[in-house]
mmCIF file with all atom_site columns, C-alpha atoms in Angstrom:
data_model
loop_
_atom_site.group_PDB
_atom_site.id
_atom_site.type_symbol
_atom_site.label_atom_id
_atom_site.label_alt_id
_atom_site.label_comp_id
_atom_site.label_asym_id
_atom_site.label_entity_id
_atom_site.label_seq_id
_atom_site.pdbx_PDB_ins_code
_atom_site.Cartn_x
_atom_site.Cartn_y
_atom_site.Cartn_z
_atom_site.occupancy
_atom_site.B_iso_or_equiv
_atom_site.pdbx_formal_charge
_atom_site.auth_seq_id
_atom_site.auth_comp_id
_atom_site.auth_asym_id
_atom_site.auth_atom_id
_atom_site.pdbx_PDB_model_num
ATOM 1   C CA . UNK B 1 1   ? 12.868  -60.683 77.357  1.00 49.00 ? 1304 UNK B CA 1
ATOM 2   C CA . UNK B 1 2   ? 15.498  -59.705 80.192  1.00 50.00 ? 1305 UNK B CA 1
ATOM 3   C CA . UNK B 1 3   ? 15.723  -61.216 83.933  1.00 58.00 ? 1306 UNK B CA 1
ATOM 4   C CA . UNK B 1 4   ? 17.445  -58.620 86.567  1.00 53.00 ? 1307 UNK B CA 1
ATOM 5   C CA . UNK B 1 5   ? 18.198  -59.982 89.880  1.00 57.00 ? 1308 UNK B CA 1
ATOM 6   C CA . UNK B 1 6   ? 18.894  -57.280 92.779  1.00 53.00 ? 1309 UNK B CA 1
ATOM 7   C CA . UNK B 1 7   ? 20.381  -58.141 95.860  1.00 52.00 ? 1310 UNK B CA 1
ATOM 8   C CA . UNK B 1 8   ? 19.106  -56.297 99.005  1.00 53.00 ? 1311 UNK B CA 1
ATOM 9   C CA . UNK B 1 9   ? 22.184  -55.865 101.168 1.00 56.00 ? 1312 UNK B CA 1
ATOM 10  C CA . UNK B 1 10  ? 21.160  -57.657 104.565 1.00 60.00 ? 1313 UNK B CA 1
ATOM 11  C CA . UNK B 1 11  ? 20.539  -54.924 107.581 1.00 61.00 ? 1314 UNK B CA 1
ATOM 12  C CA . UNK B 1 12  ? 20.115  -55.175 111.019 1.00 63.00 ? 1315 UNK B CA 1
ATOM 13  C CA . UNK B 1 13  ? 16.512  -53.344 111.145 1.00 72.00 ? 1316 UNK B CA 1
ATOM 14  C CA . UNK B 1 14  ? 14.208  -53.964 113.839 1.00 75.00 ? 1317 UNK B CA 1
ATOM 15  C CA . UNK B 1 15  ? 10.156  -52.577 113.999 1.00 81.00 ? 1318 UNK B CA 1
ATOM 16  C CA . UNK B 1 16  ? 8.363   -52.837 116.825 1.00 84.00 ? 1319 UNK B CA 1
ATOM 17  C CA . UNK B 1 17  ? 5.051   -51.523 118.619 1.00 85.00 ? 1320 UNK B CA 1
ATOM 18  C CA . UNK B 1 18  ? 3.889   -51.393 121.576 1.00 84.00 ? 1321 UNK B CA 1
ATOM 19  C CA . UNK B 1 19  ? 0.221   -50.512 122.080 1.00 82.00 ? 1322 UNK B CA 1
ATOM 20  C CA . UNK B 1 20  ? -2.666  -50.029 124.934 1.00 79.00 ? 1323 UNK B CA 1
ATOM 21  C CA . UNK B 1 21  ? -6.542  -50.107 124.580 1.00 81.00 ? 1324 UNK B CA 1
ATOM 22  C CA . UNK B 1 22  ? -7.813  -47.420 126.909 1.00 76.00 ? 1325 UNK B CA 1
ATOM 23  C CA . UNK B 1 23  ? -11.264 -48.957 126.976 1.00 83.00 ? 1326 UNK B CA 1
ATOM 24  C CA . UNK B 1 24  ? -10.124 -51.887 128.546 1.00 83.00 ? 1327 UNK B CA 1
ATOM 25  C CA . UNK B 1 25  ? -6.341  -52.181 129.681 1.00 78.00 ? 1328 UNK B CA 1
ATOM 26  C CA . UNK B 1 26  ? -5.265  -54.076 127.631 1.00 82.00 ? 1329 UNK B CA 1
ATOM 27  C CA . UNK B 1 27  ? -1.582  -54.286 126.754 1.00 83.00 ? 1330 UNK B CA 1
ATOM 28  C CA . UNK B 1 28  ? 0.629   -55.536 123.815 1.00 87.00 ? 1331 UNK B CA 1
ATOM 29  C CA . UNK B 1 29  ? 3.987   -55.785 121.950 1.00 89.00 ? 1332 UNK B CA 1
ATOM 30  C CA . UNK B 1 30  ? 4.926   -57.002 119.092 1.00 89.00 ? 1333 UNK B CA 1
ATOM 31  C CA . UNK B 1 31  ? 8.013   -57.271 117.298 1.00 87.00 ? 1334 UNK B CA 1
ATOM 32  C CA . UNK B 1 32  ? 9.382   -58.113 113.377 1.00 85.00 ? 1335 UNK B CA 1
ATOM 33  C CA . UNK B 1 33  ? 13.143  -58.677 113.279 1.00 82.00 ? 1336 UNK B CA 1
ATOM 34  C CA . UNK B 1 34  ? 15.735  -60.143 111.148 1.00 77.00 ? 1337 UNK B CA 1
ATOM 35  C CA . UNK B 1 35  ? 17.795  -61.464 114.030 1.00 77.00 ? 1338 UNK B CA 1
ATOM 36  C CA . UNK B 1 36  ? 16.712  -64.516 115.277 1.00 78.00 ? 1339 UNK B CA 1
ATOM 37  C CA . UNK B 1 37  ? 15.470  -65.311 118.987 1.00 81.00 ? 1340 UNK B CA 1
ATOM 38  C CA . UNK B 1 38  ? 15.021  -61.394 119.193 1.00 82.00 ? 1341 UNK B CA 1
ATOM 39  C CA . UNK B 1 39  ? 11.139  -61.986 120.799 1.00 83.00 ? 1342 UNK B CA 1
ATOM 40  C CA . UNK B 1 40  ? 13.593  -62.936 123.851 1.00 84.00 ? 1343 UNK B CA 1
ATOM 41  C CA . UNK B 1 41  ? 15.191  -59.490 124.324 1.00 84.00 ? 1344 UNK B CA 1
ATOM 42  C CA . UNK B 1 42  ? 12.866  -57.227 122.522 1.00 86.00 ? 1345 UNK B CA 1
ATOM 43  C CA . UNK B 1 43  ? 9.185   -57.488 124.170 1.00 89.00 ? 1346 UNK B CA 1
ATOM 44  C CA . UNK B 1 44  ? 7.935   -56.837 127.909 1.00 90.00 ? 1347 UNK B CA 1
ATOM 45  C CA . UNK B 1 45  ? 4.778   -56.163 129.116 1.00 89.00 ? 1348 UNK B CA 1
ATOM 46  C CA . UNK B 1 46  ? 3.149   -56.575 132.549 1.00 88.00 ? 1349 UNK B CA 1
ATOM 47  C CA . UNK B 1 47  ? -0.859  -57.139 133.080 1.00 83.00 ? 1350 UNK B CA 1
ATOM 48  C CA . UNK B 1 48  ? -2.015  -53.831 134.451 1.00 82.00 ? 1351 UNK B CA 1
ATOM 49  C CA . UNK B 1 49  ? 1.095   -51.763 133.524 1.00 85.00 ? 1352 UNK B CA 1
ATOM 50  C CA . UNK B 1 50  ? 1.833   -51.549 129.920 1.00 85.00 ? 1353 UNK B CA 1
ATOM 51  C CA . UNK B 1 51  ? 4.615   -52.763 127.010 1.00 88.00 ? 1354 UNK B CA 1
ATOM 52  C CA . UNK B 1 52  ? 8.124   -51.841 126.266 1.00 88.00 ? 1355 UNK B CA 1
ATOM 53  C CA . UNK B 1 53  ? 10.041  -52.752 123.107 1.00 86.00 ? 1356 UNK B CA 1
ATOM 54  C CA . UNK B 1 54  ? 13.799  -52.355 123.496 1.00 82.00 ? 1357 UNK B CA 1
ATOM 55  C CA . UNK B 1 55  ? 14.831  -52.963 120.149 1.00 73.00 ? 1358 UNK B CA 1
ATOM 56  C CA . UNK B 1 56  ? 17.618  -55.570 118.516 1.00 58.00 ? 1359 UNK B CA 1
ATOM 57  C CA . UNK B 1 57  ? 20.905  -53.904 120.028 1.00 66.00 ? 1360 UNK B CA 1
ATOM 58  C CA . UNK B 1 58  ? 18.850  -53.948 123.700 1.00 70.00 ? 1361 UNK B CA 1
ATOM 59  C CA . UNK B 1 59  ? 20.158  -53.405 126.871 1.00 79.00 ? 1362 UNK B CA 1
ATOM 60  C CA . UNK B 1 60  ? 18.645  -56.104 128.365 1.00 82.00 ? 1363 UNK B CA 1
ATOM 61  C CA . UNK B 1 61  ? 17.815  -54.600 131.540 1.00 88.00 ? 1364 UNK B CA 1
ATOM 62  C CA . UNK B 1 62  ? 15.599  -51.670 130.204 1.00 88.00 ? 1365 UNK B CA 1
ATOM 63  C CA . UNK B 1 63  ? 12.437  -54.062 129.723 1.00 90.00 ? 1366 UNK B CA 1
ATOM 64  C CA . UNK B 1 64  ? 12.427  -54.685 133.380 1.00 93.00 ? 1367 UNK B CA 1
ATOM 65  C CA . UNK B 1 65  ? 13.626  -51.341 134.494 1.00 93.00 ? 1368 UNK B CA 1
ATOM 66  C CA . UNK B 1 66  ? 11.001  -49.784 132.294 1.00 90.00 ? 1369 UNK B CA 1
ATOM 67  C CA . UNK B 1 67  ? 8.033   -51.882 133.594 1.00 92.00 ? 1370 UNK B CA 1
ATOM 68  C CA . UNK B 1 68  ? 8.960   -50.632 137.054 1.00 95.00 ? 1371 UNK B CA 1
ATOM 69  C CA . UNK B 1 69  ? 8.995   -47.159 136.060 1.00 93.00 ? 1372 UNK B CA 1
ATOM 70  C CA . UNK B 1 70  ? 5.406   -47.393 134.666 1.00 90.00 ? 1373 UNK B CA 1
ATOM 71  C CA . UNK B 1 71  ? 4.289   -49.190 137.853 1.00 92.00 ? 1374 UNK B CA 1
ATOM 72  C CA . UNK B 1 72  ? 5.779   -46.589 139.546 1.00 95.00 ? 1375 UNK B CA 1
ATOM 73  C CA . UNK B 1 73  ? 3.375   -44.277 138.193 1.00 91.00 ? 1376 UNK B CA 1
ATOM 74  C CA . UNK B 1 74  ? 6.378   -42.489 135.805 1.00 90.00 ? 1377 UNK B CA 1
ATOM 75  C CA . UNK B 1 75  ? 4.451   -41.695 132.059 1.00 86.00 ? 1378 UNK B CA 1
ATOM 76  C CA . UNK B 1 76  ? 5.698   -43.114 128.657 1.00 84.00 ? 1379 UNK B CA 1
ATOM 77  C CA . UNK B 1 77  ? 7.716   -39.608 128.328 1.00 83.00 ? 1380 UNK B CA 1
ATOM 78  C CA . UNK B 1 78  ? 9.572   -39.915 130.922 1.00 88.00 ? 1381 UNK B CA 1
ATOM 79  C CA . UNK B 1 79  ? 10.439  -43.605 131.478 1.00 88.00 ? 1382 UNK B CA 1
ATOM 80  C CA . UNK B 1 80  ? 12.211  -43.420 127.890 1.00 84.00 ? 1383 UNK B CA 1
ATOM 81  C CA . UNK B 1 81  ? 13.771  -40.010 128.770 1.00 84.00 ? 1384 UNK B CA 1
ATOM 82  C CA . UNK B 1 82  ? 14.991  -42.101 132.018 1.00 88.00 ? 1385 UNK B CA 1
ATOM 83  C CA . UNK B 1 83  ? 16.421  -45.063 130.293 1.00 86.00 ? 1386 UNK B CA 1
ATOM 84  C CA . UNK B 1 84  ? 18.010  -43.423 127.449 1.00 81.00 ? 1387 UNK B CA 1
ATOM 85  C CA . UNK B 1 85  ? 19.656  -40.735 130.078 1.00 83.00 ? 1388 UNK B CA 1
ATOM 86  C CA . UNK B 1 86  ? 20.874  -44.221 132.275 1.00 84.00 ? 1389 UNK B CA 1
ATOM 87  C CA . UNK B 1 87  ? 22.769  -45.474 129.660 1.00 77.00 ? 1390 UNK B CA 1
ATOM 88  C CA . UNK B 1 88  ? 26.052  -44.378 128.657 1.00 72.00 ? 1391 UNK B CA 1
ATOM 89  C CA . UNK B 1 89  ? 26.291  -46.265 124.795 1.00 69.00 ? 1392 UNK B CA 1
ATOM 90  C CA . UNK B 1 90  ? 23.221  -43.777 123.509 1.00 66.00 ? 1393 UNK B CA 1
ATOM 91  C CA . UNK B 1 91  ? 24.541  -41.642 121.694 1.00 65.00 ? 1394 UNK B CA 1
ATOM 92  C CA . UNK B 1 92  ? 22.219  -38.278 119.974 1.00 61.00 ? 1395 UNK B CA 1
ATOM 93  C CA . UNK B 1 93  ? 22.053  -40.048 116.982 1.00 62.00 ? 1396 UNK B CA 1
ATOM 94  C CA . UNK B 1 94  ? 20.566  -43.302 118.558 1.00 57.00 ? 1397 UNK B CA 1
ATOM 95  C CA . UNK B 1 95  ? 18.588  -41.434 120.794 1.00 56.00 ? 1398 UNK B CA 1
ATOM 96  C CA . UNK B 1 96  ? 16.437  -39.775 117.701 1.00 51.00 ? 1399 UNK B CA 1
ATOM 97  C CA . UNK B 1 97  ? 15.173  -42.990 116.896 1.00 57.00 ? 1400 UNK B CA 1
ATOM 98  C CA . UNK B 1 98  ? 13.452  -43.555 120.462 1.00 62.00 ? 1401 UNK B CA 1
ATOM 99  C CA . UNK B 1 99  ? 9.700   -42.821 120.812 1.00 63.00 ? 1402 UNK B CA 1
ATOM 100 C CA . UNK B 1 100 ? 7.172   -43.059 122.915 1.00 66.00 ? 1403 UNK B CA 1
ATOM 101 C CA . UNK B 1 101 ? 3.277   -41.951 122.051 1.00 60.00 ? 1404 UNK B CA 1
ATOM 102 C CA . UNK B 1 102 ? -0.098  -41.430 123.617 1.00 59.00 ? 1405 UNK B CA 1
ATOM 103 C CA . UNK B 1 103 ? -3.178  -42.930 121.250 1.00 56.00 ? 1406 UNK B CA 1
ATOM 104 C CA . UNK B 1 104 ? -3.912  -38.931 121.788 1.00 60.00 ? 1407 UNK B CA 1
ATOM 105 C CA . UNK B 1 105 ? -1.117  -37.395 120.007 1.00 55.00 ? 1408 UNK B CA 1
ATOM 106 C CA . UNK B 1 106 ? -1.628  -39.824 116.876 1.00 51.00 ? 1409 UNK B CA 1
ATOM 107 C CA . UNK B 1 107 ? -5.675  -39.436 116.325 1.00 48.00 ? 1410 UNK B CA 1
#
């Protein structure tokens, strides 16, 4: 009888979603995180706009930002399109890993 012990390296991964129910409004975000306190930087949502997730390495100011955009009337598209083009640290690479999704293009 043998005992192997593996070691995960630690990473810096973040998952979030960010979801609406068309039927009724309603708007959420969650967020699952190894870094600590990251509910504080991560989530935003606003009652009759919608939910942004930033992600761990967040600029801080695209939550807000990106709830004004919505209210403004901009789509998912194009507020991530915005946000991403605003700041100067994205980079391609980073910038493949950005999303965002109507309930239509997933069903």
């Amino acid at each position: 009888m043998g005992l192997a012990v593996l070691q995960v390296p630690p990473a810096a991964h973040t998952f979030s979603i960010c979801a609406v129910d068309p039927r009724t409004g309603e708007a959420g975000v969650a967020v699952a995180s190894r870094c600590l306190a990251v509910g504080a930087i991560v989530p935003y949502a606003e009652v009759g706009v919608g939910a942004i997730a930033t992600q761990a390495a967040a600029n801080a100011s695209f939550g807000p930002r990106g709830l004004a955009l919505l209210k403004a009337g901009r789509s998912a598209e194009e507020v991530v399109r915005e946000l991403v083009a605003s700041d100067e640290t994205v980079t391609d690479d980073t910038a493949k890993h950005v999303a965002a999704y109507r309930a239509e293009q997933l069903t």
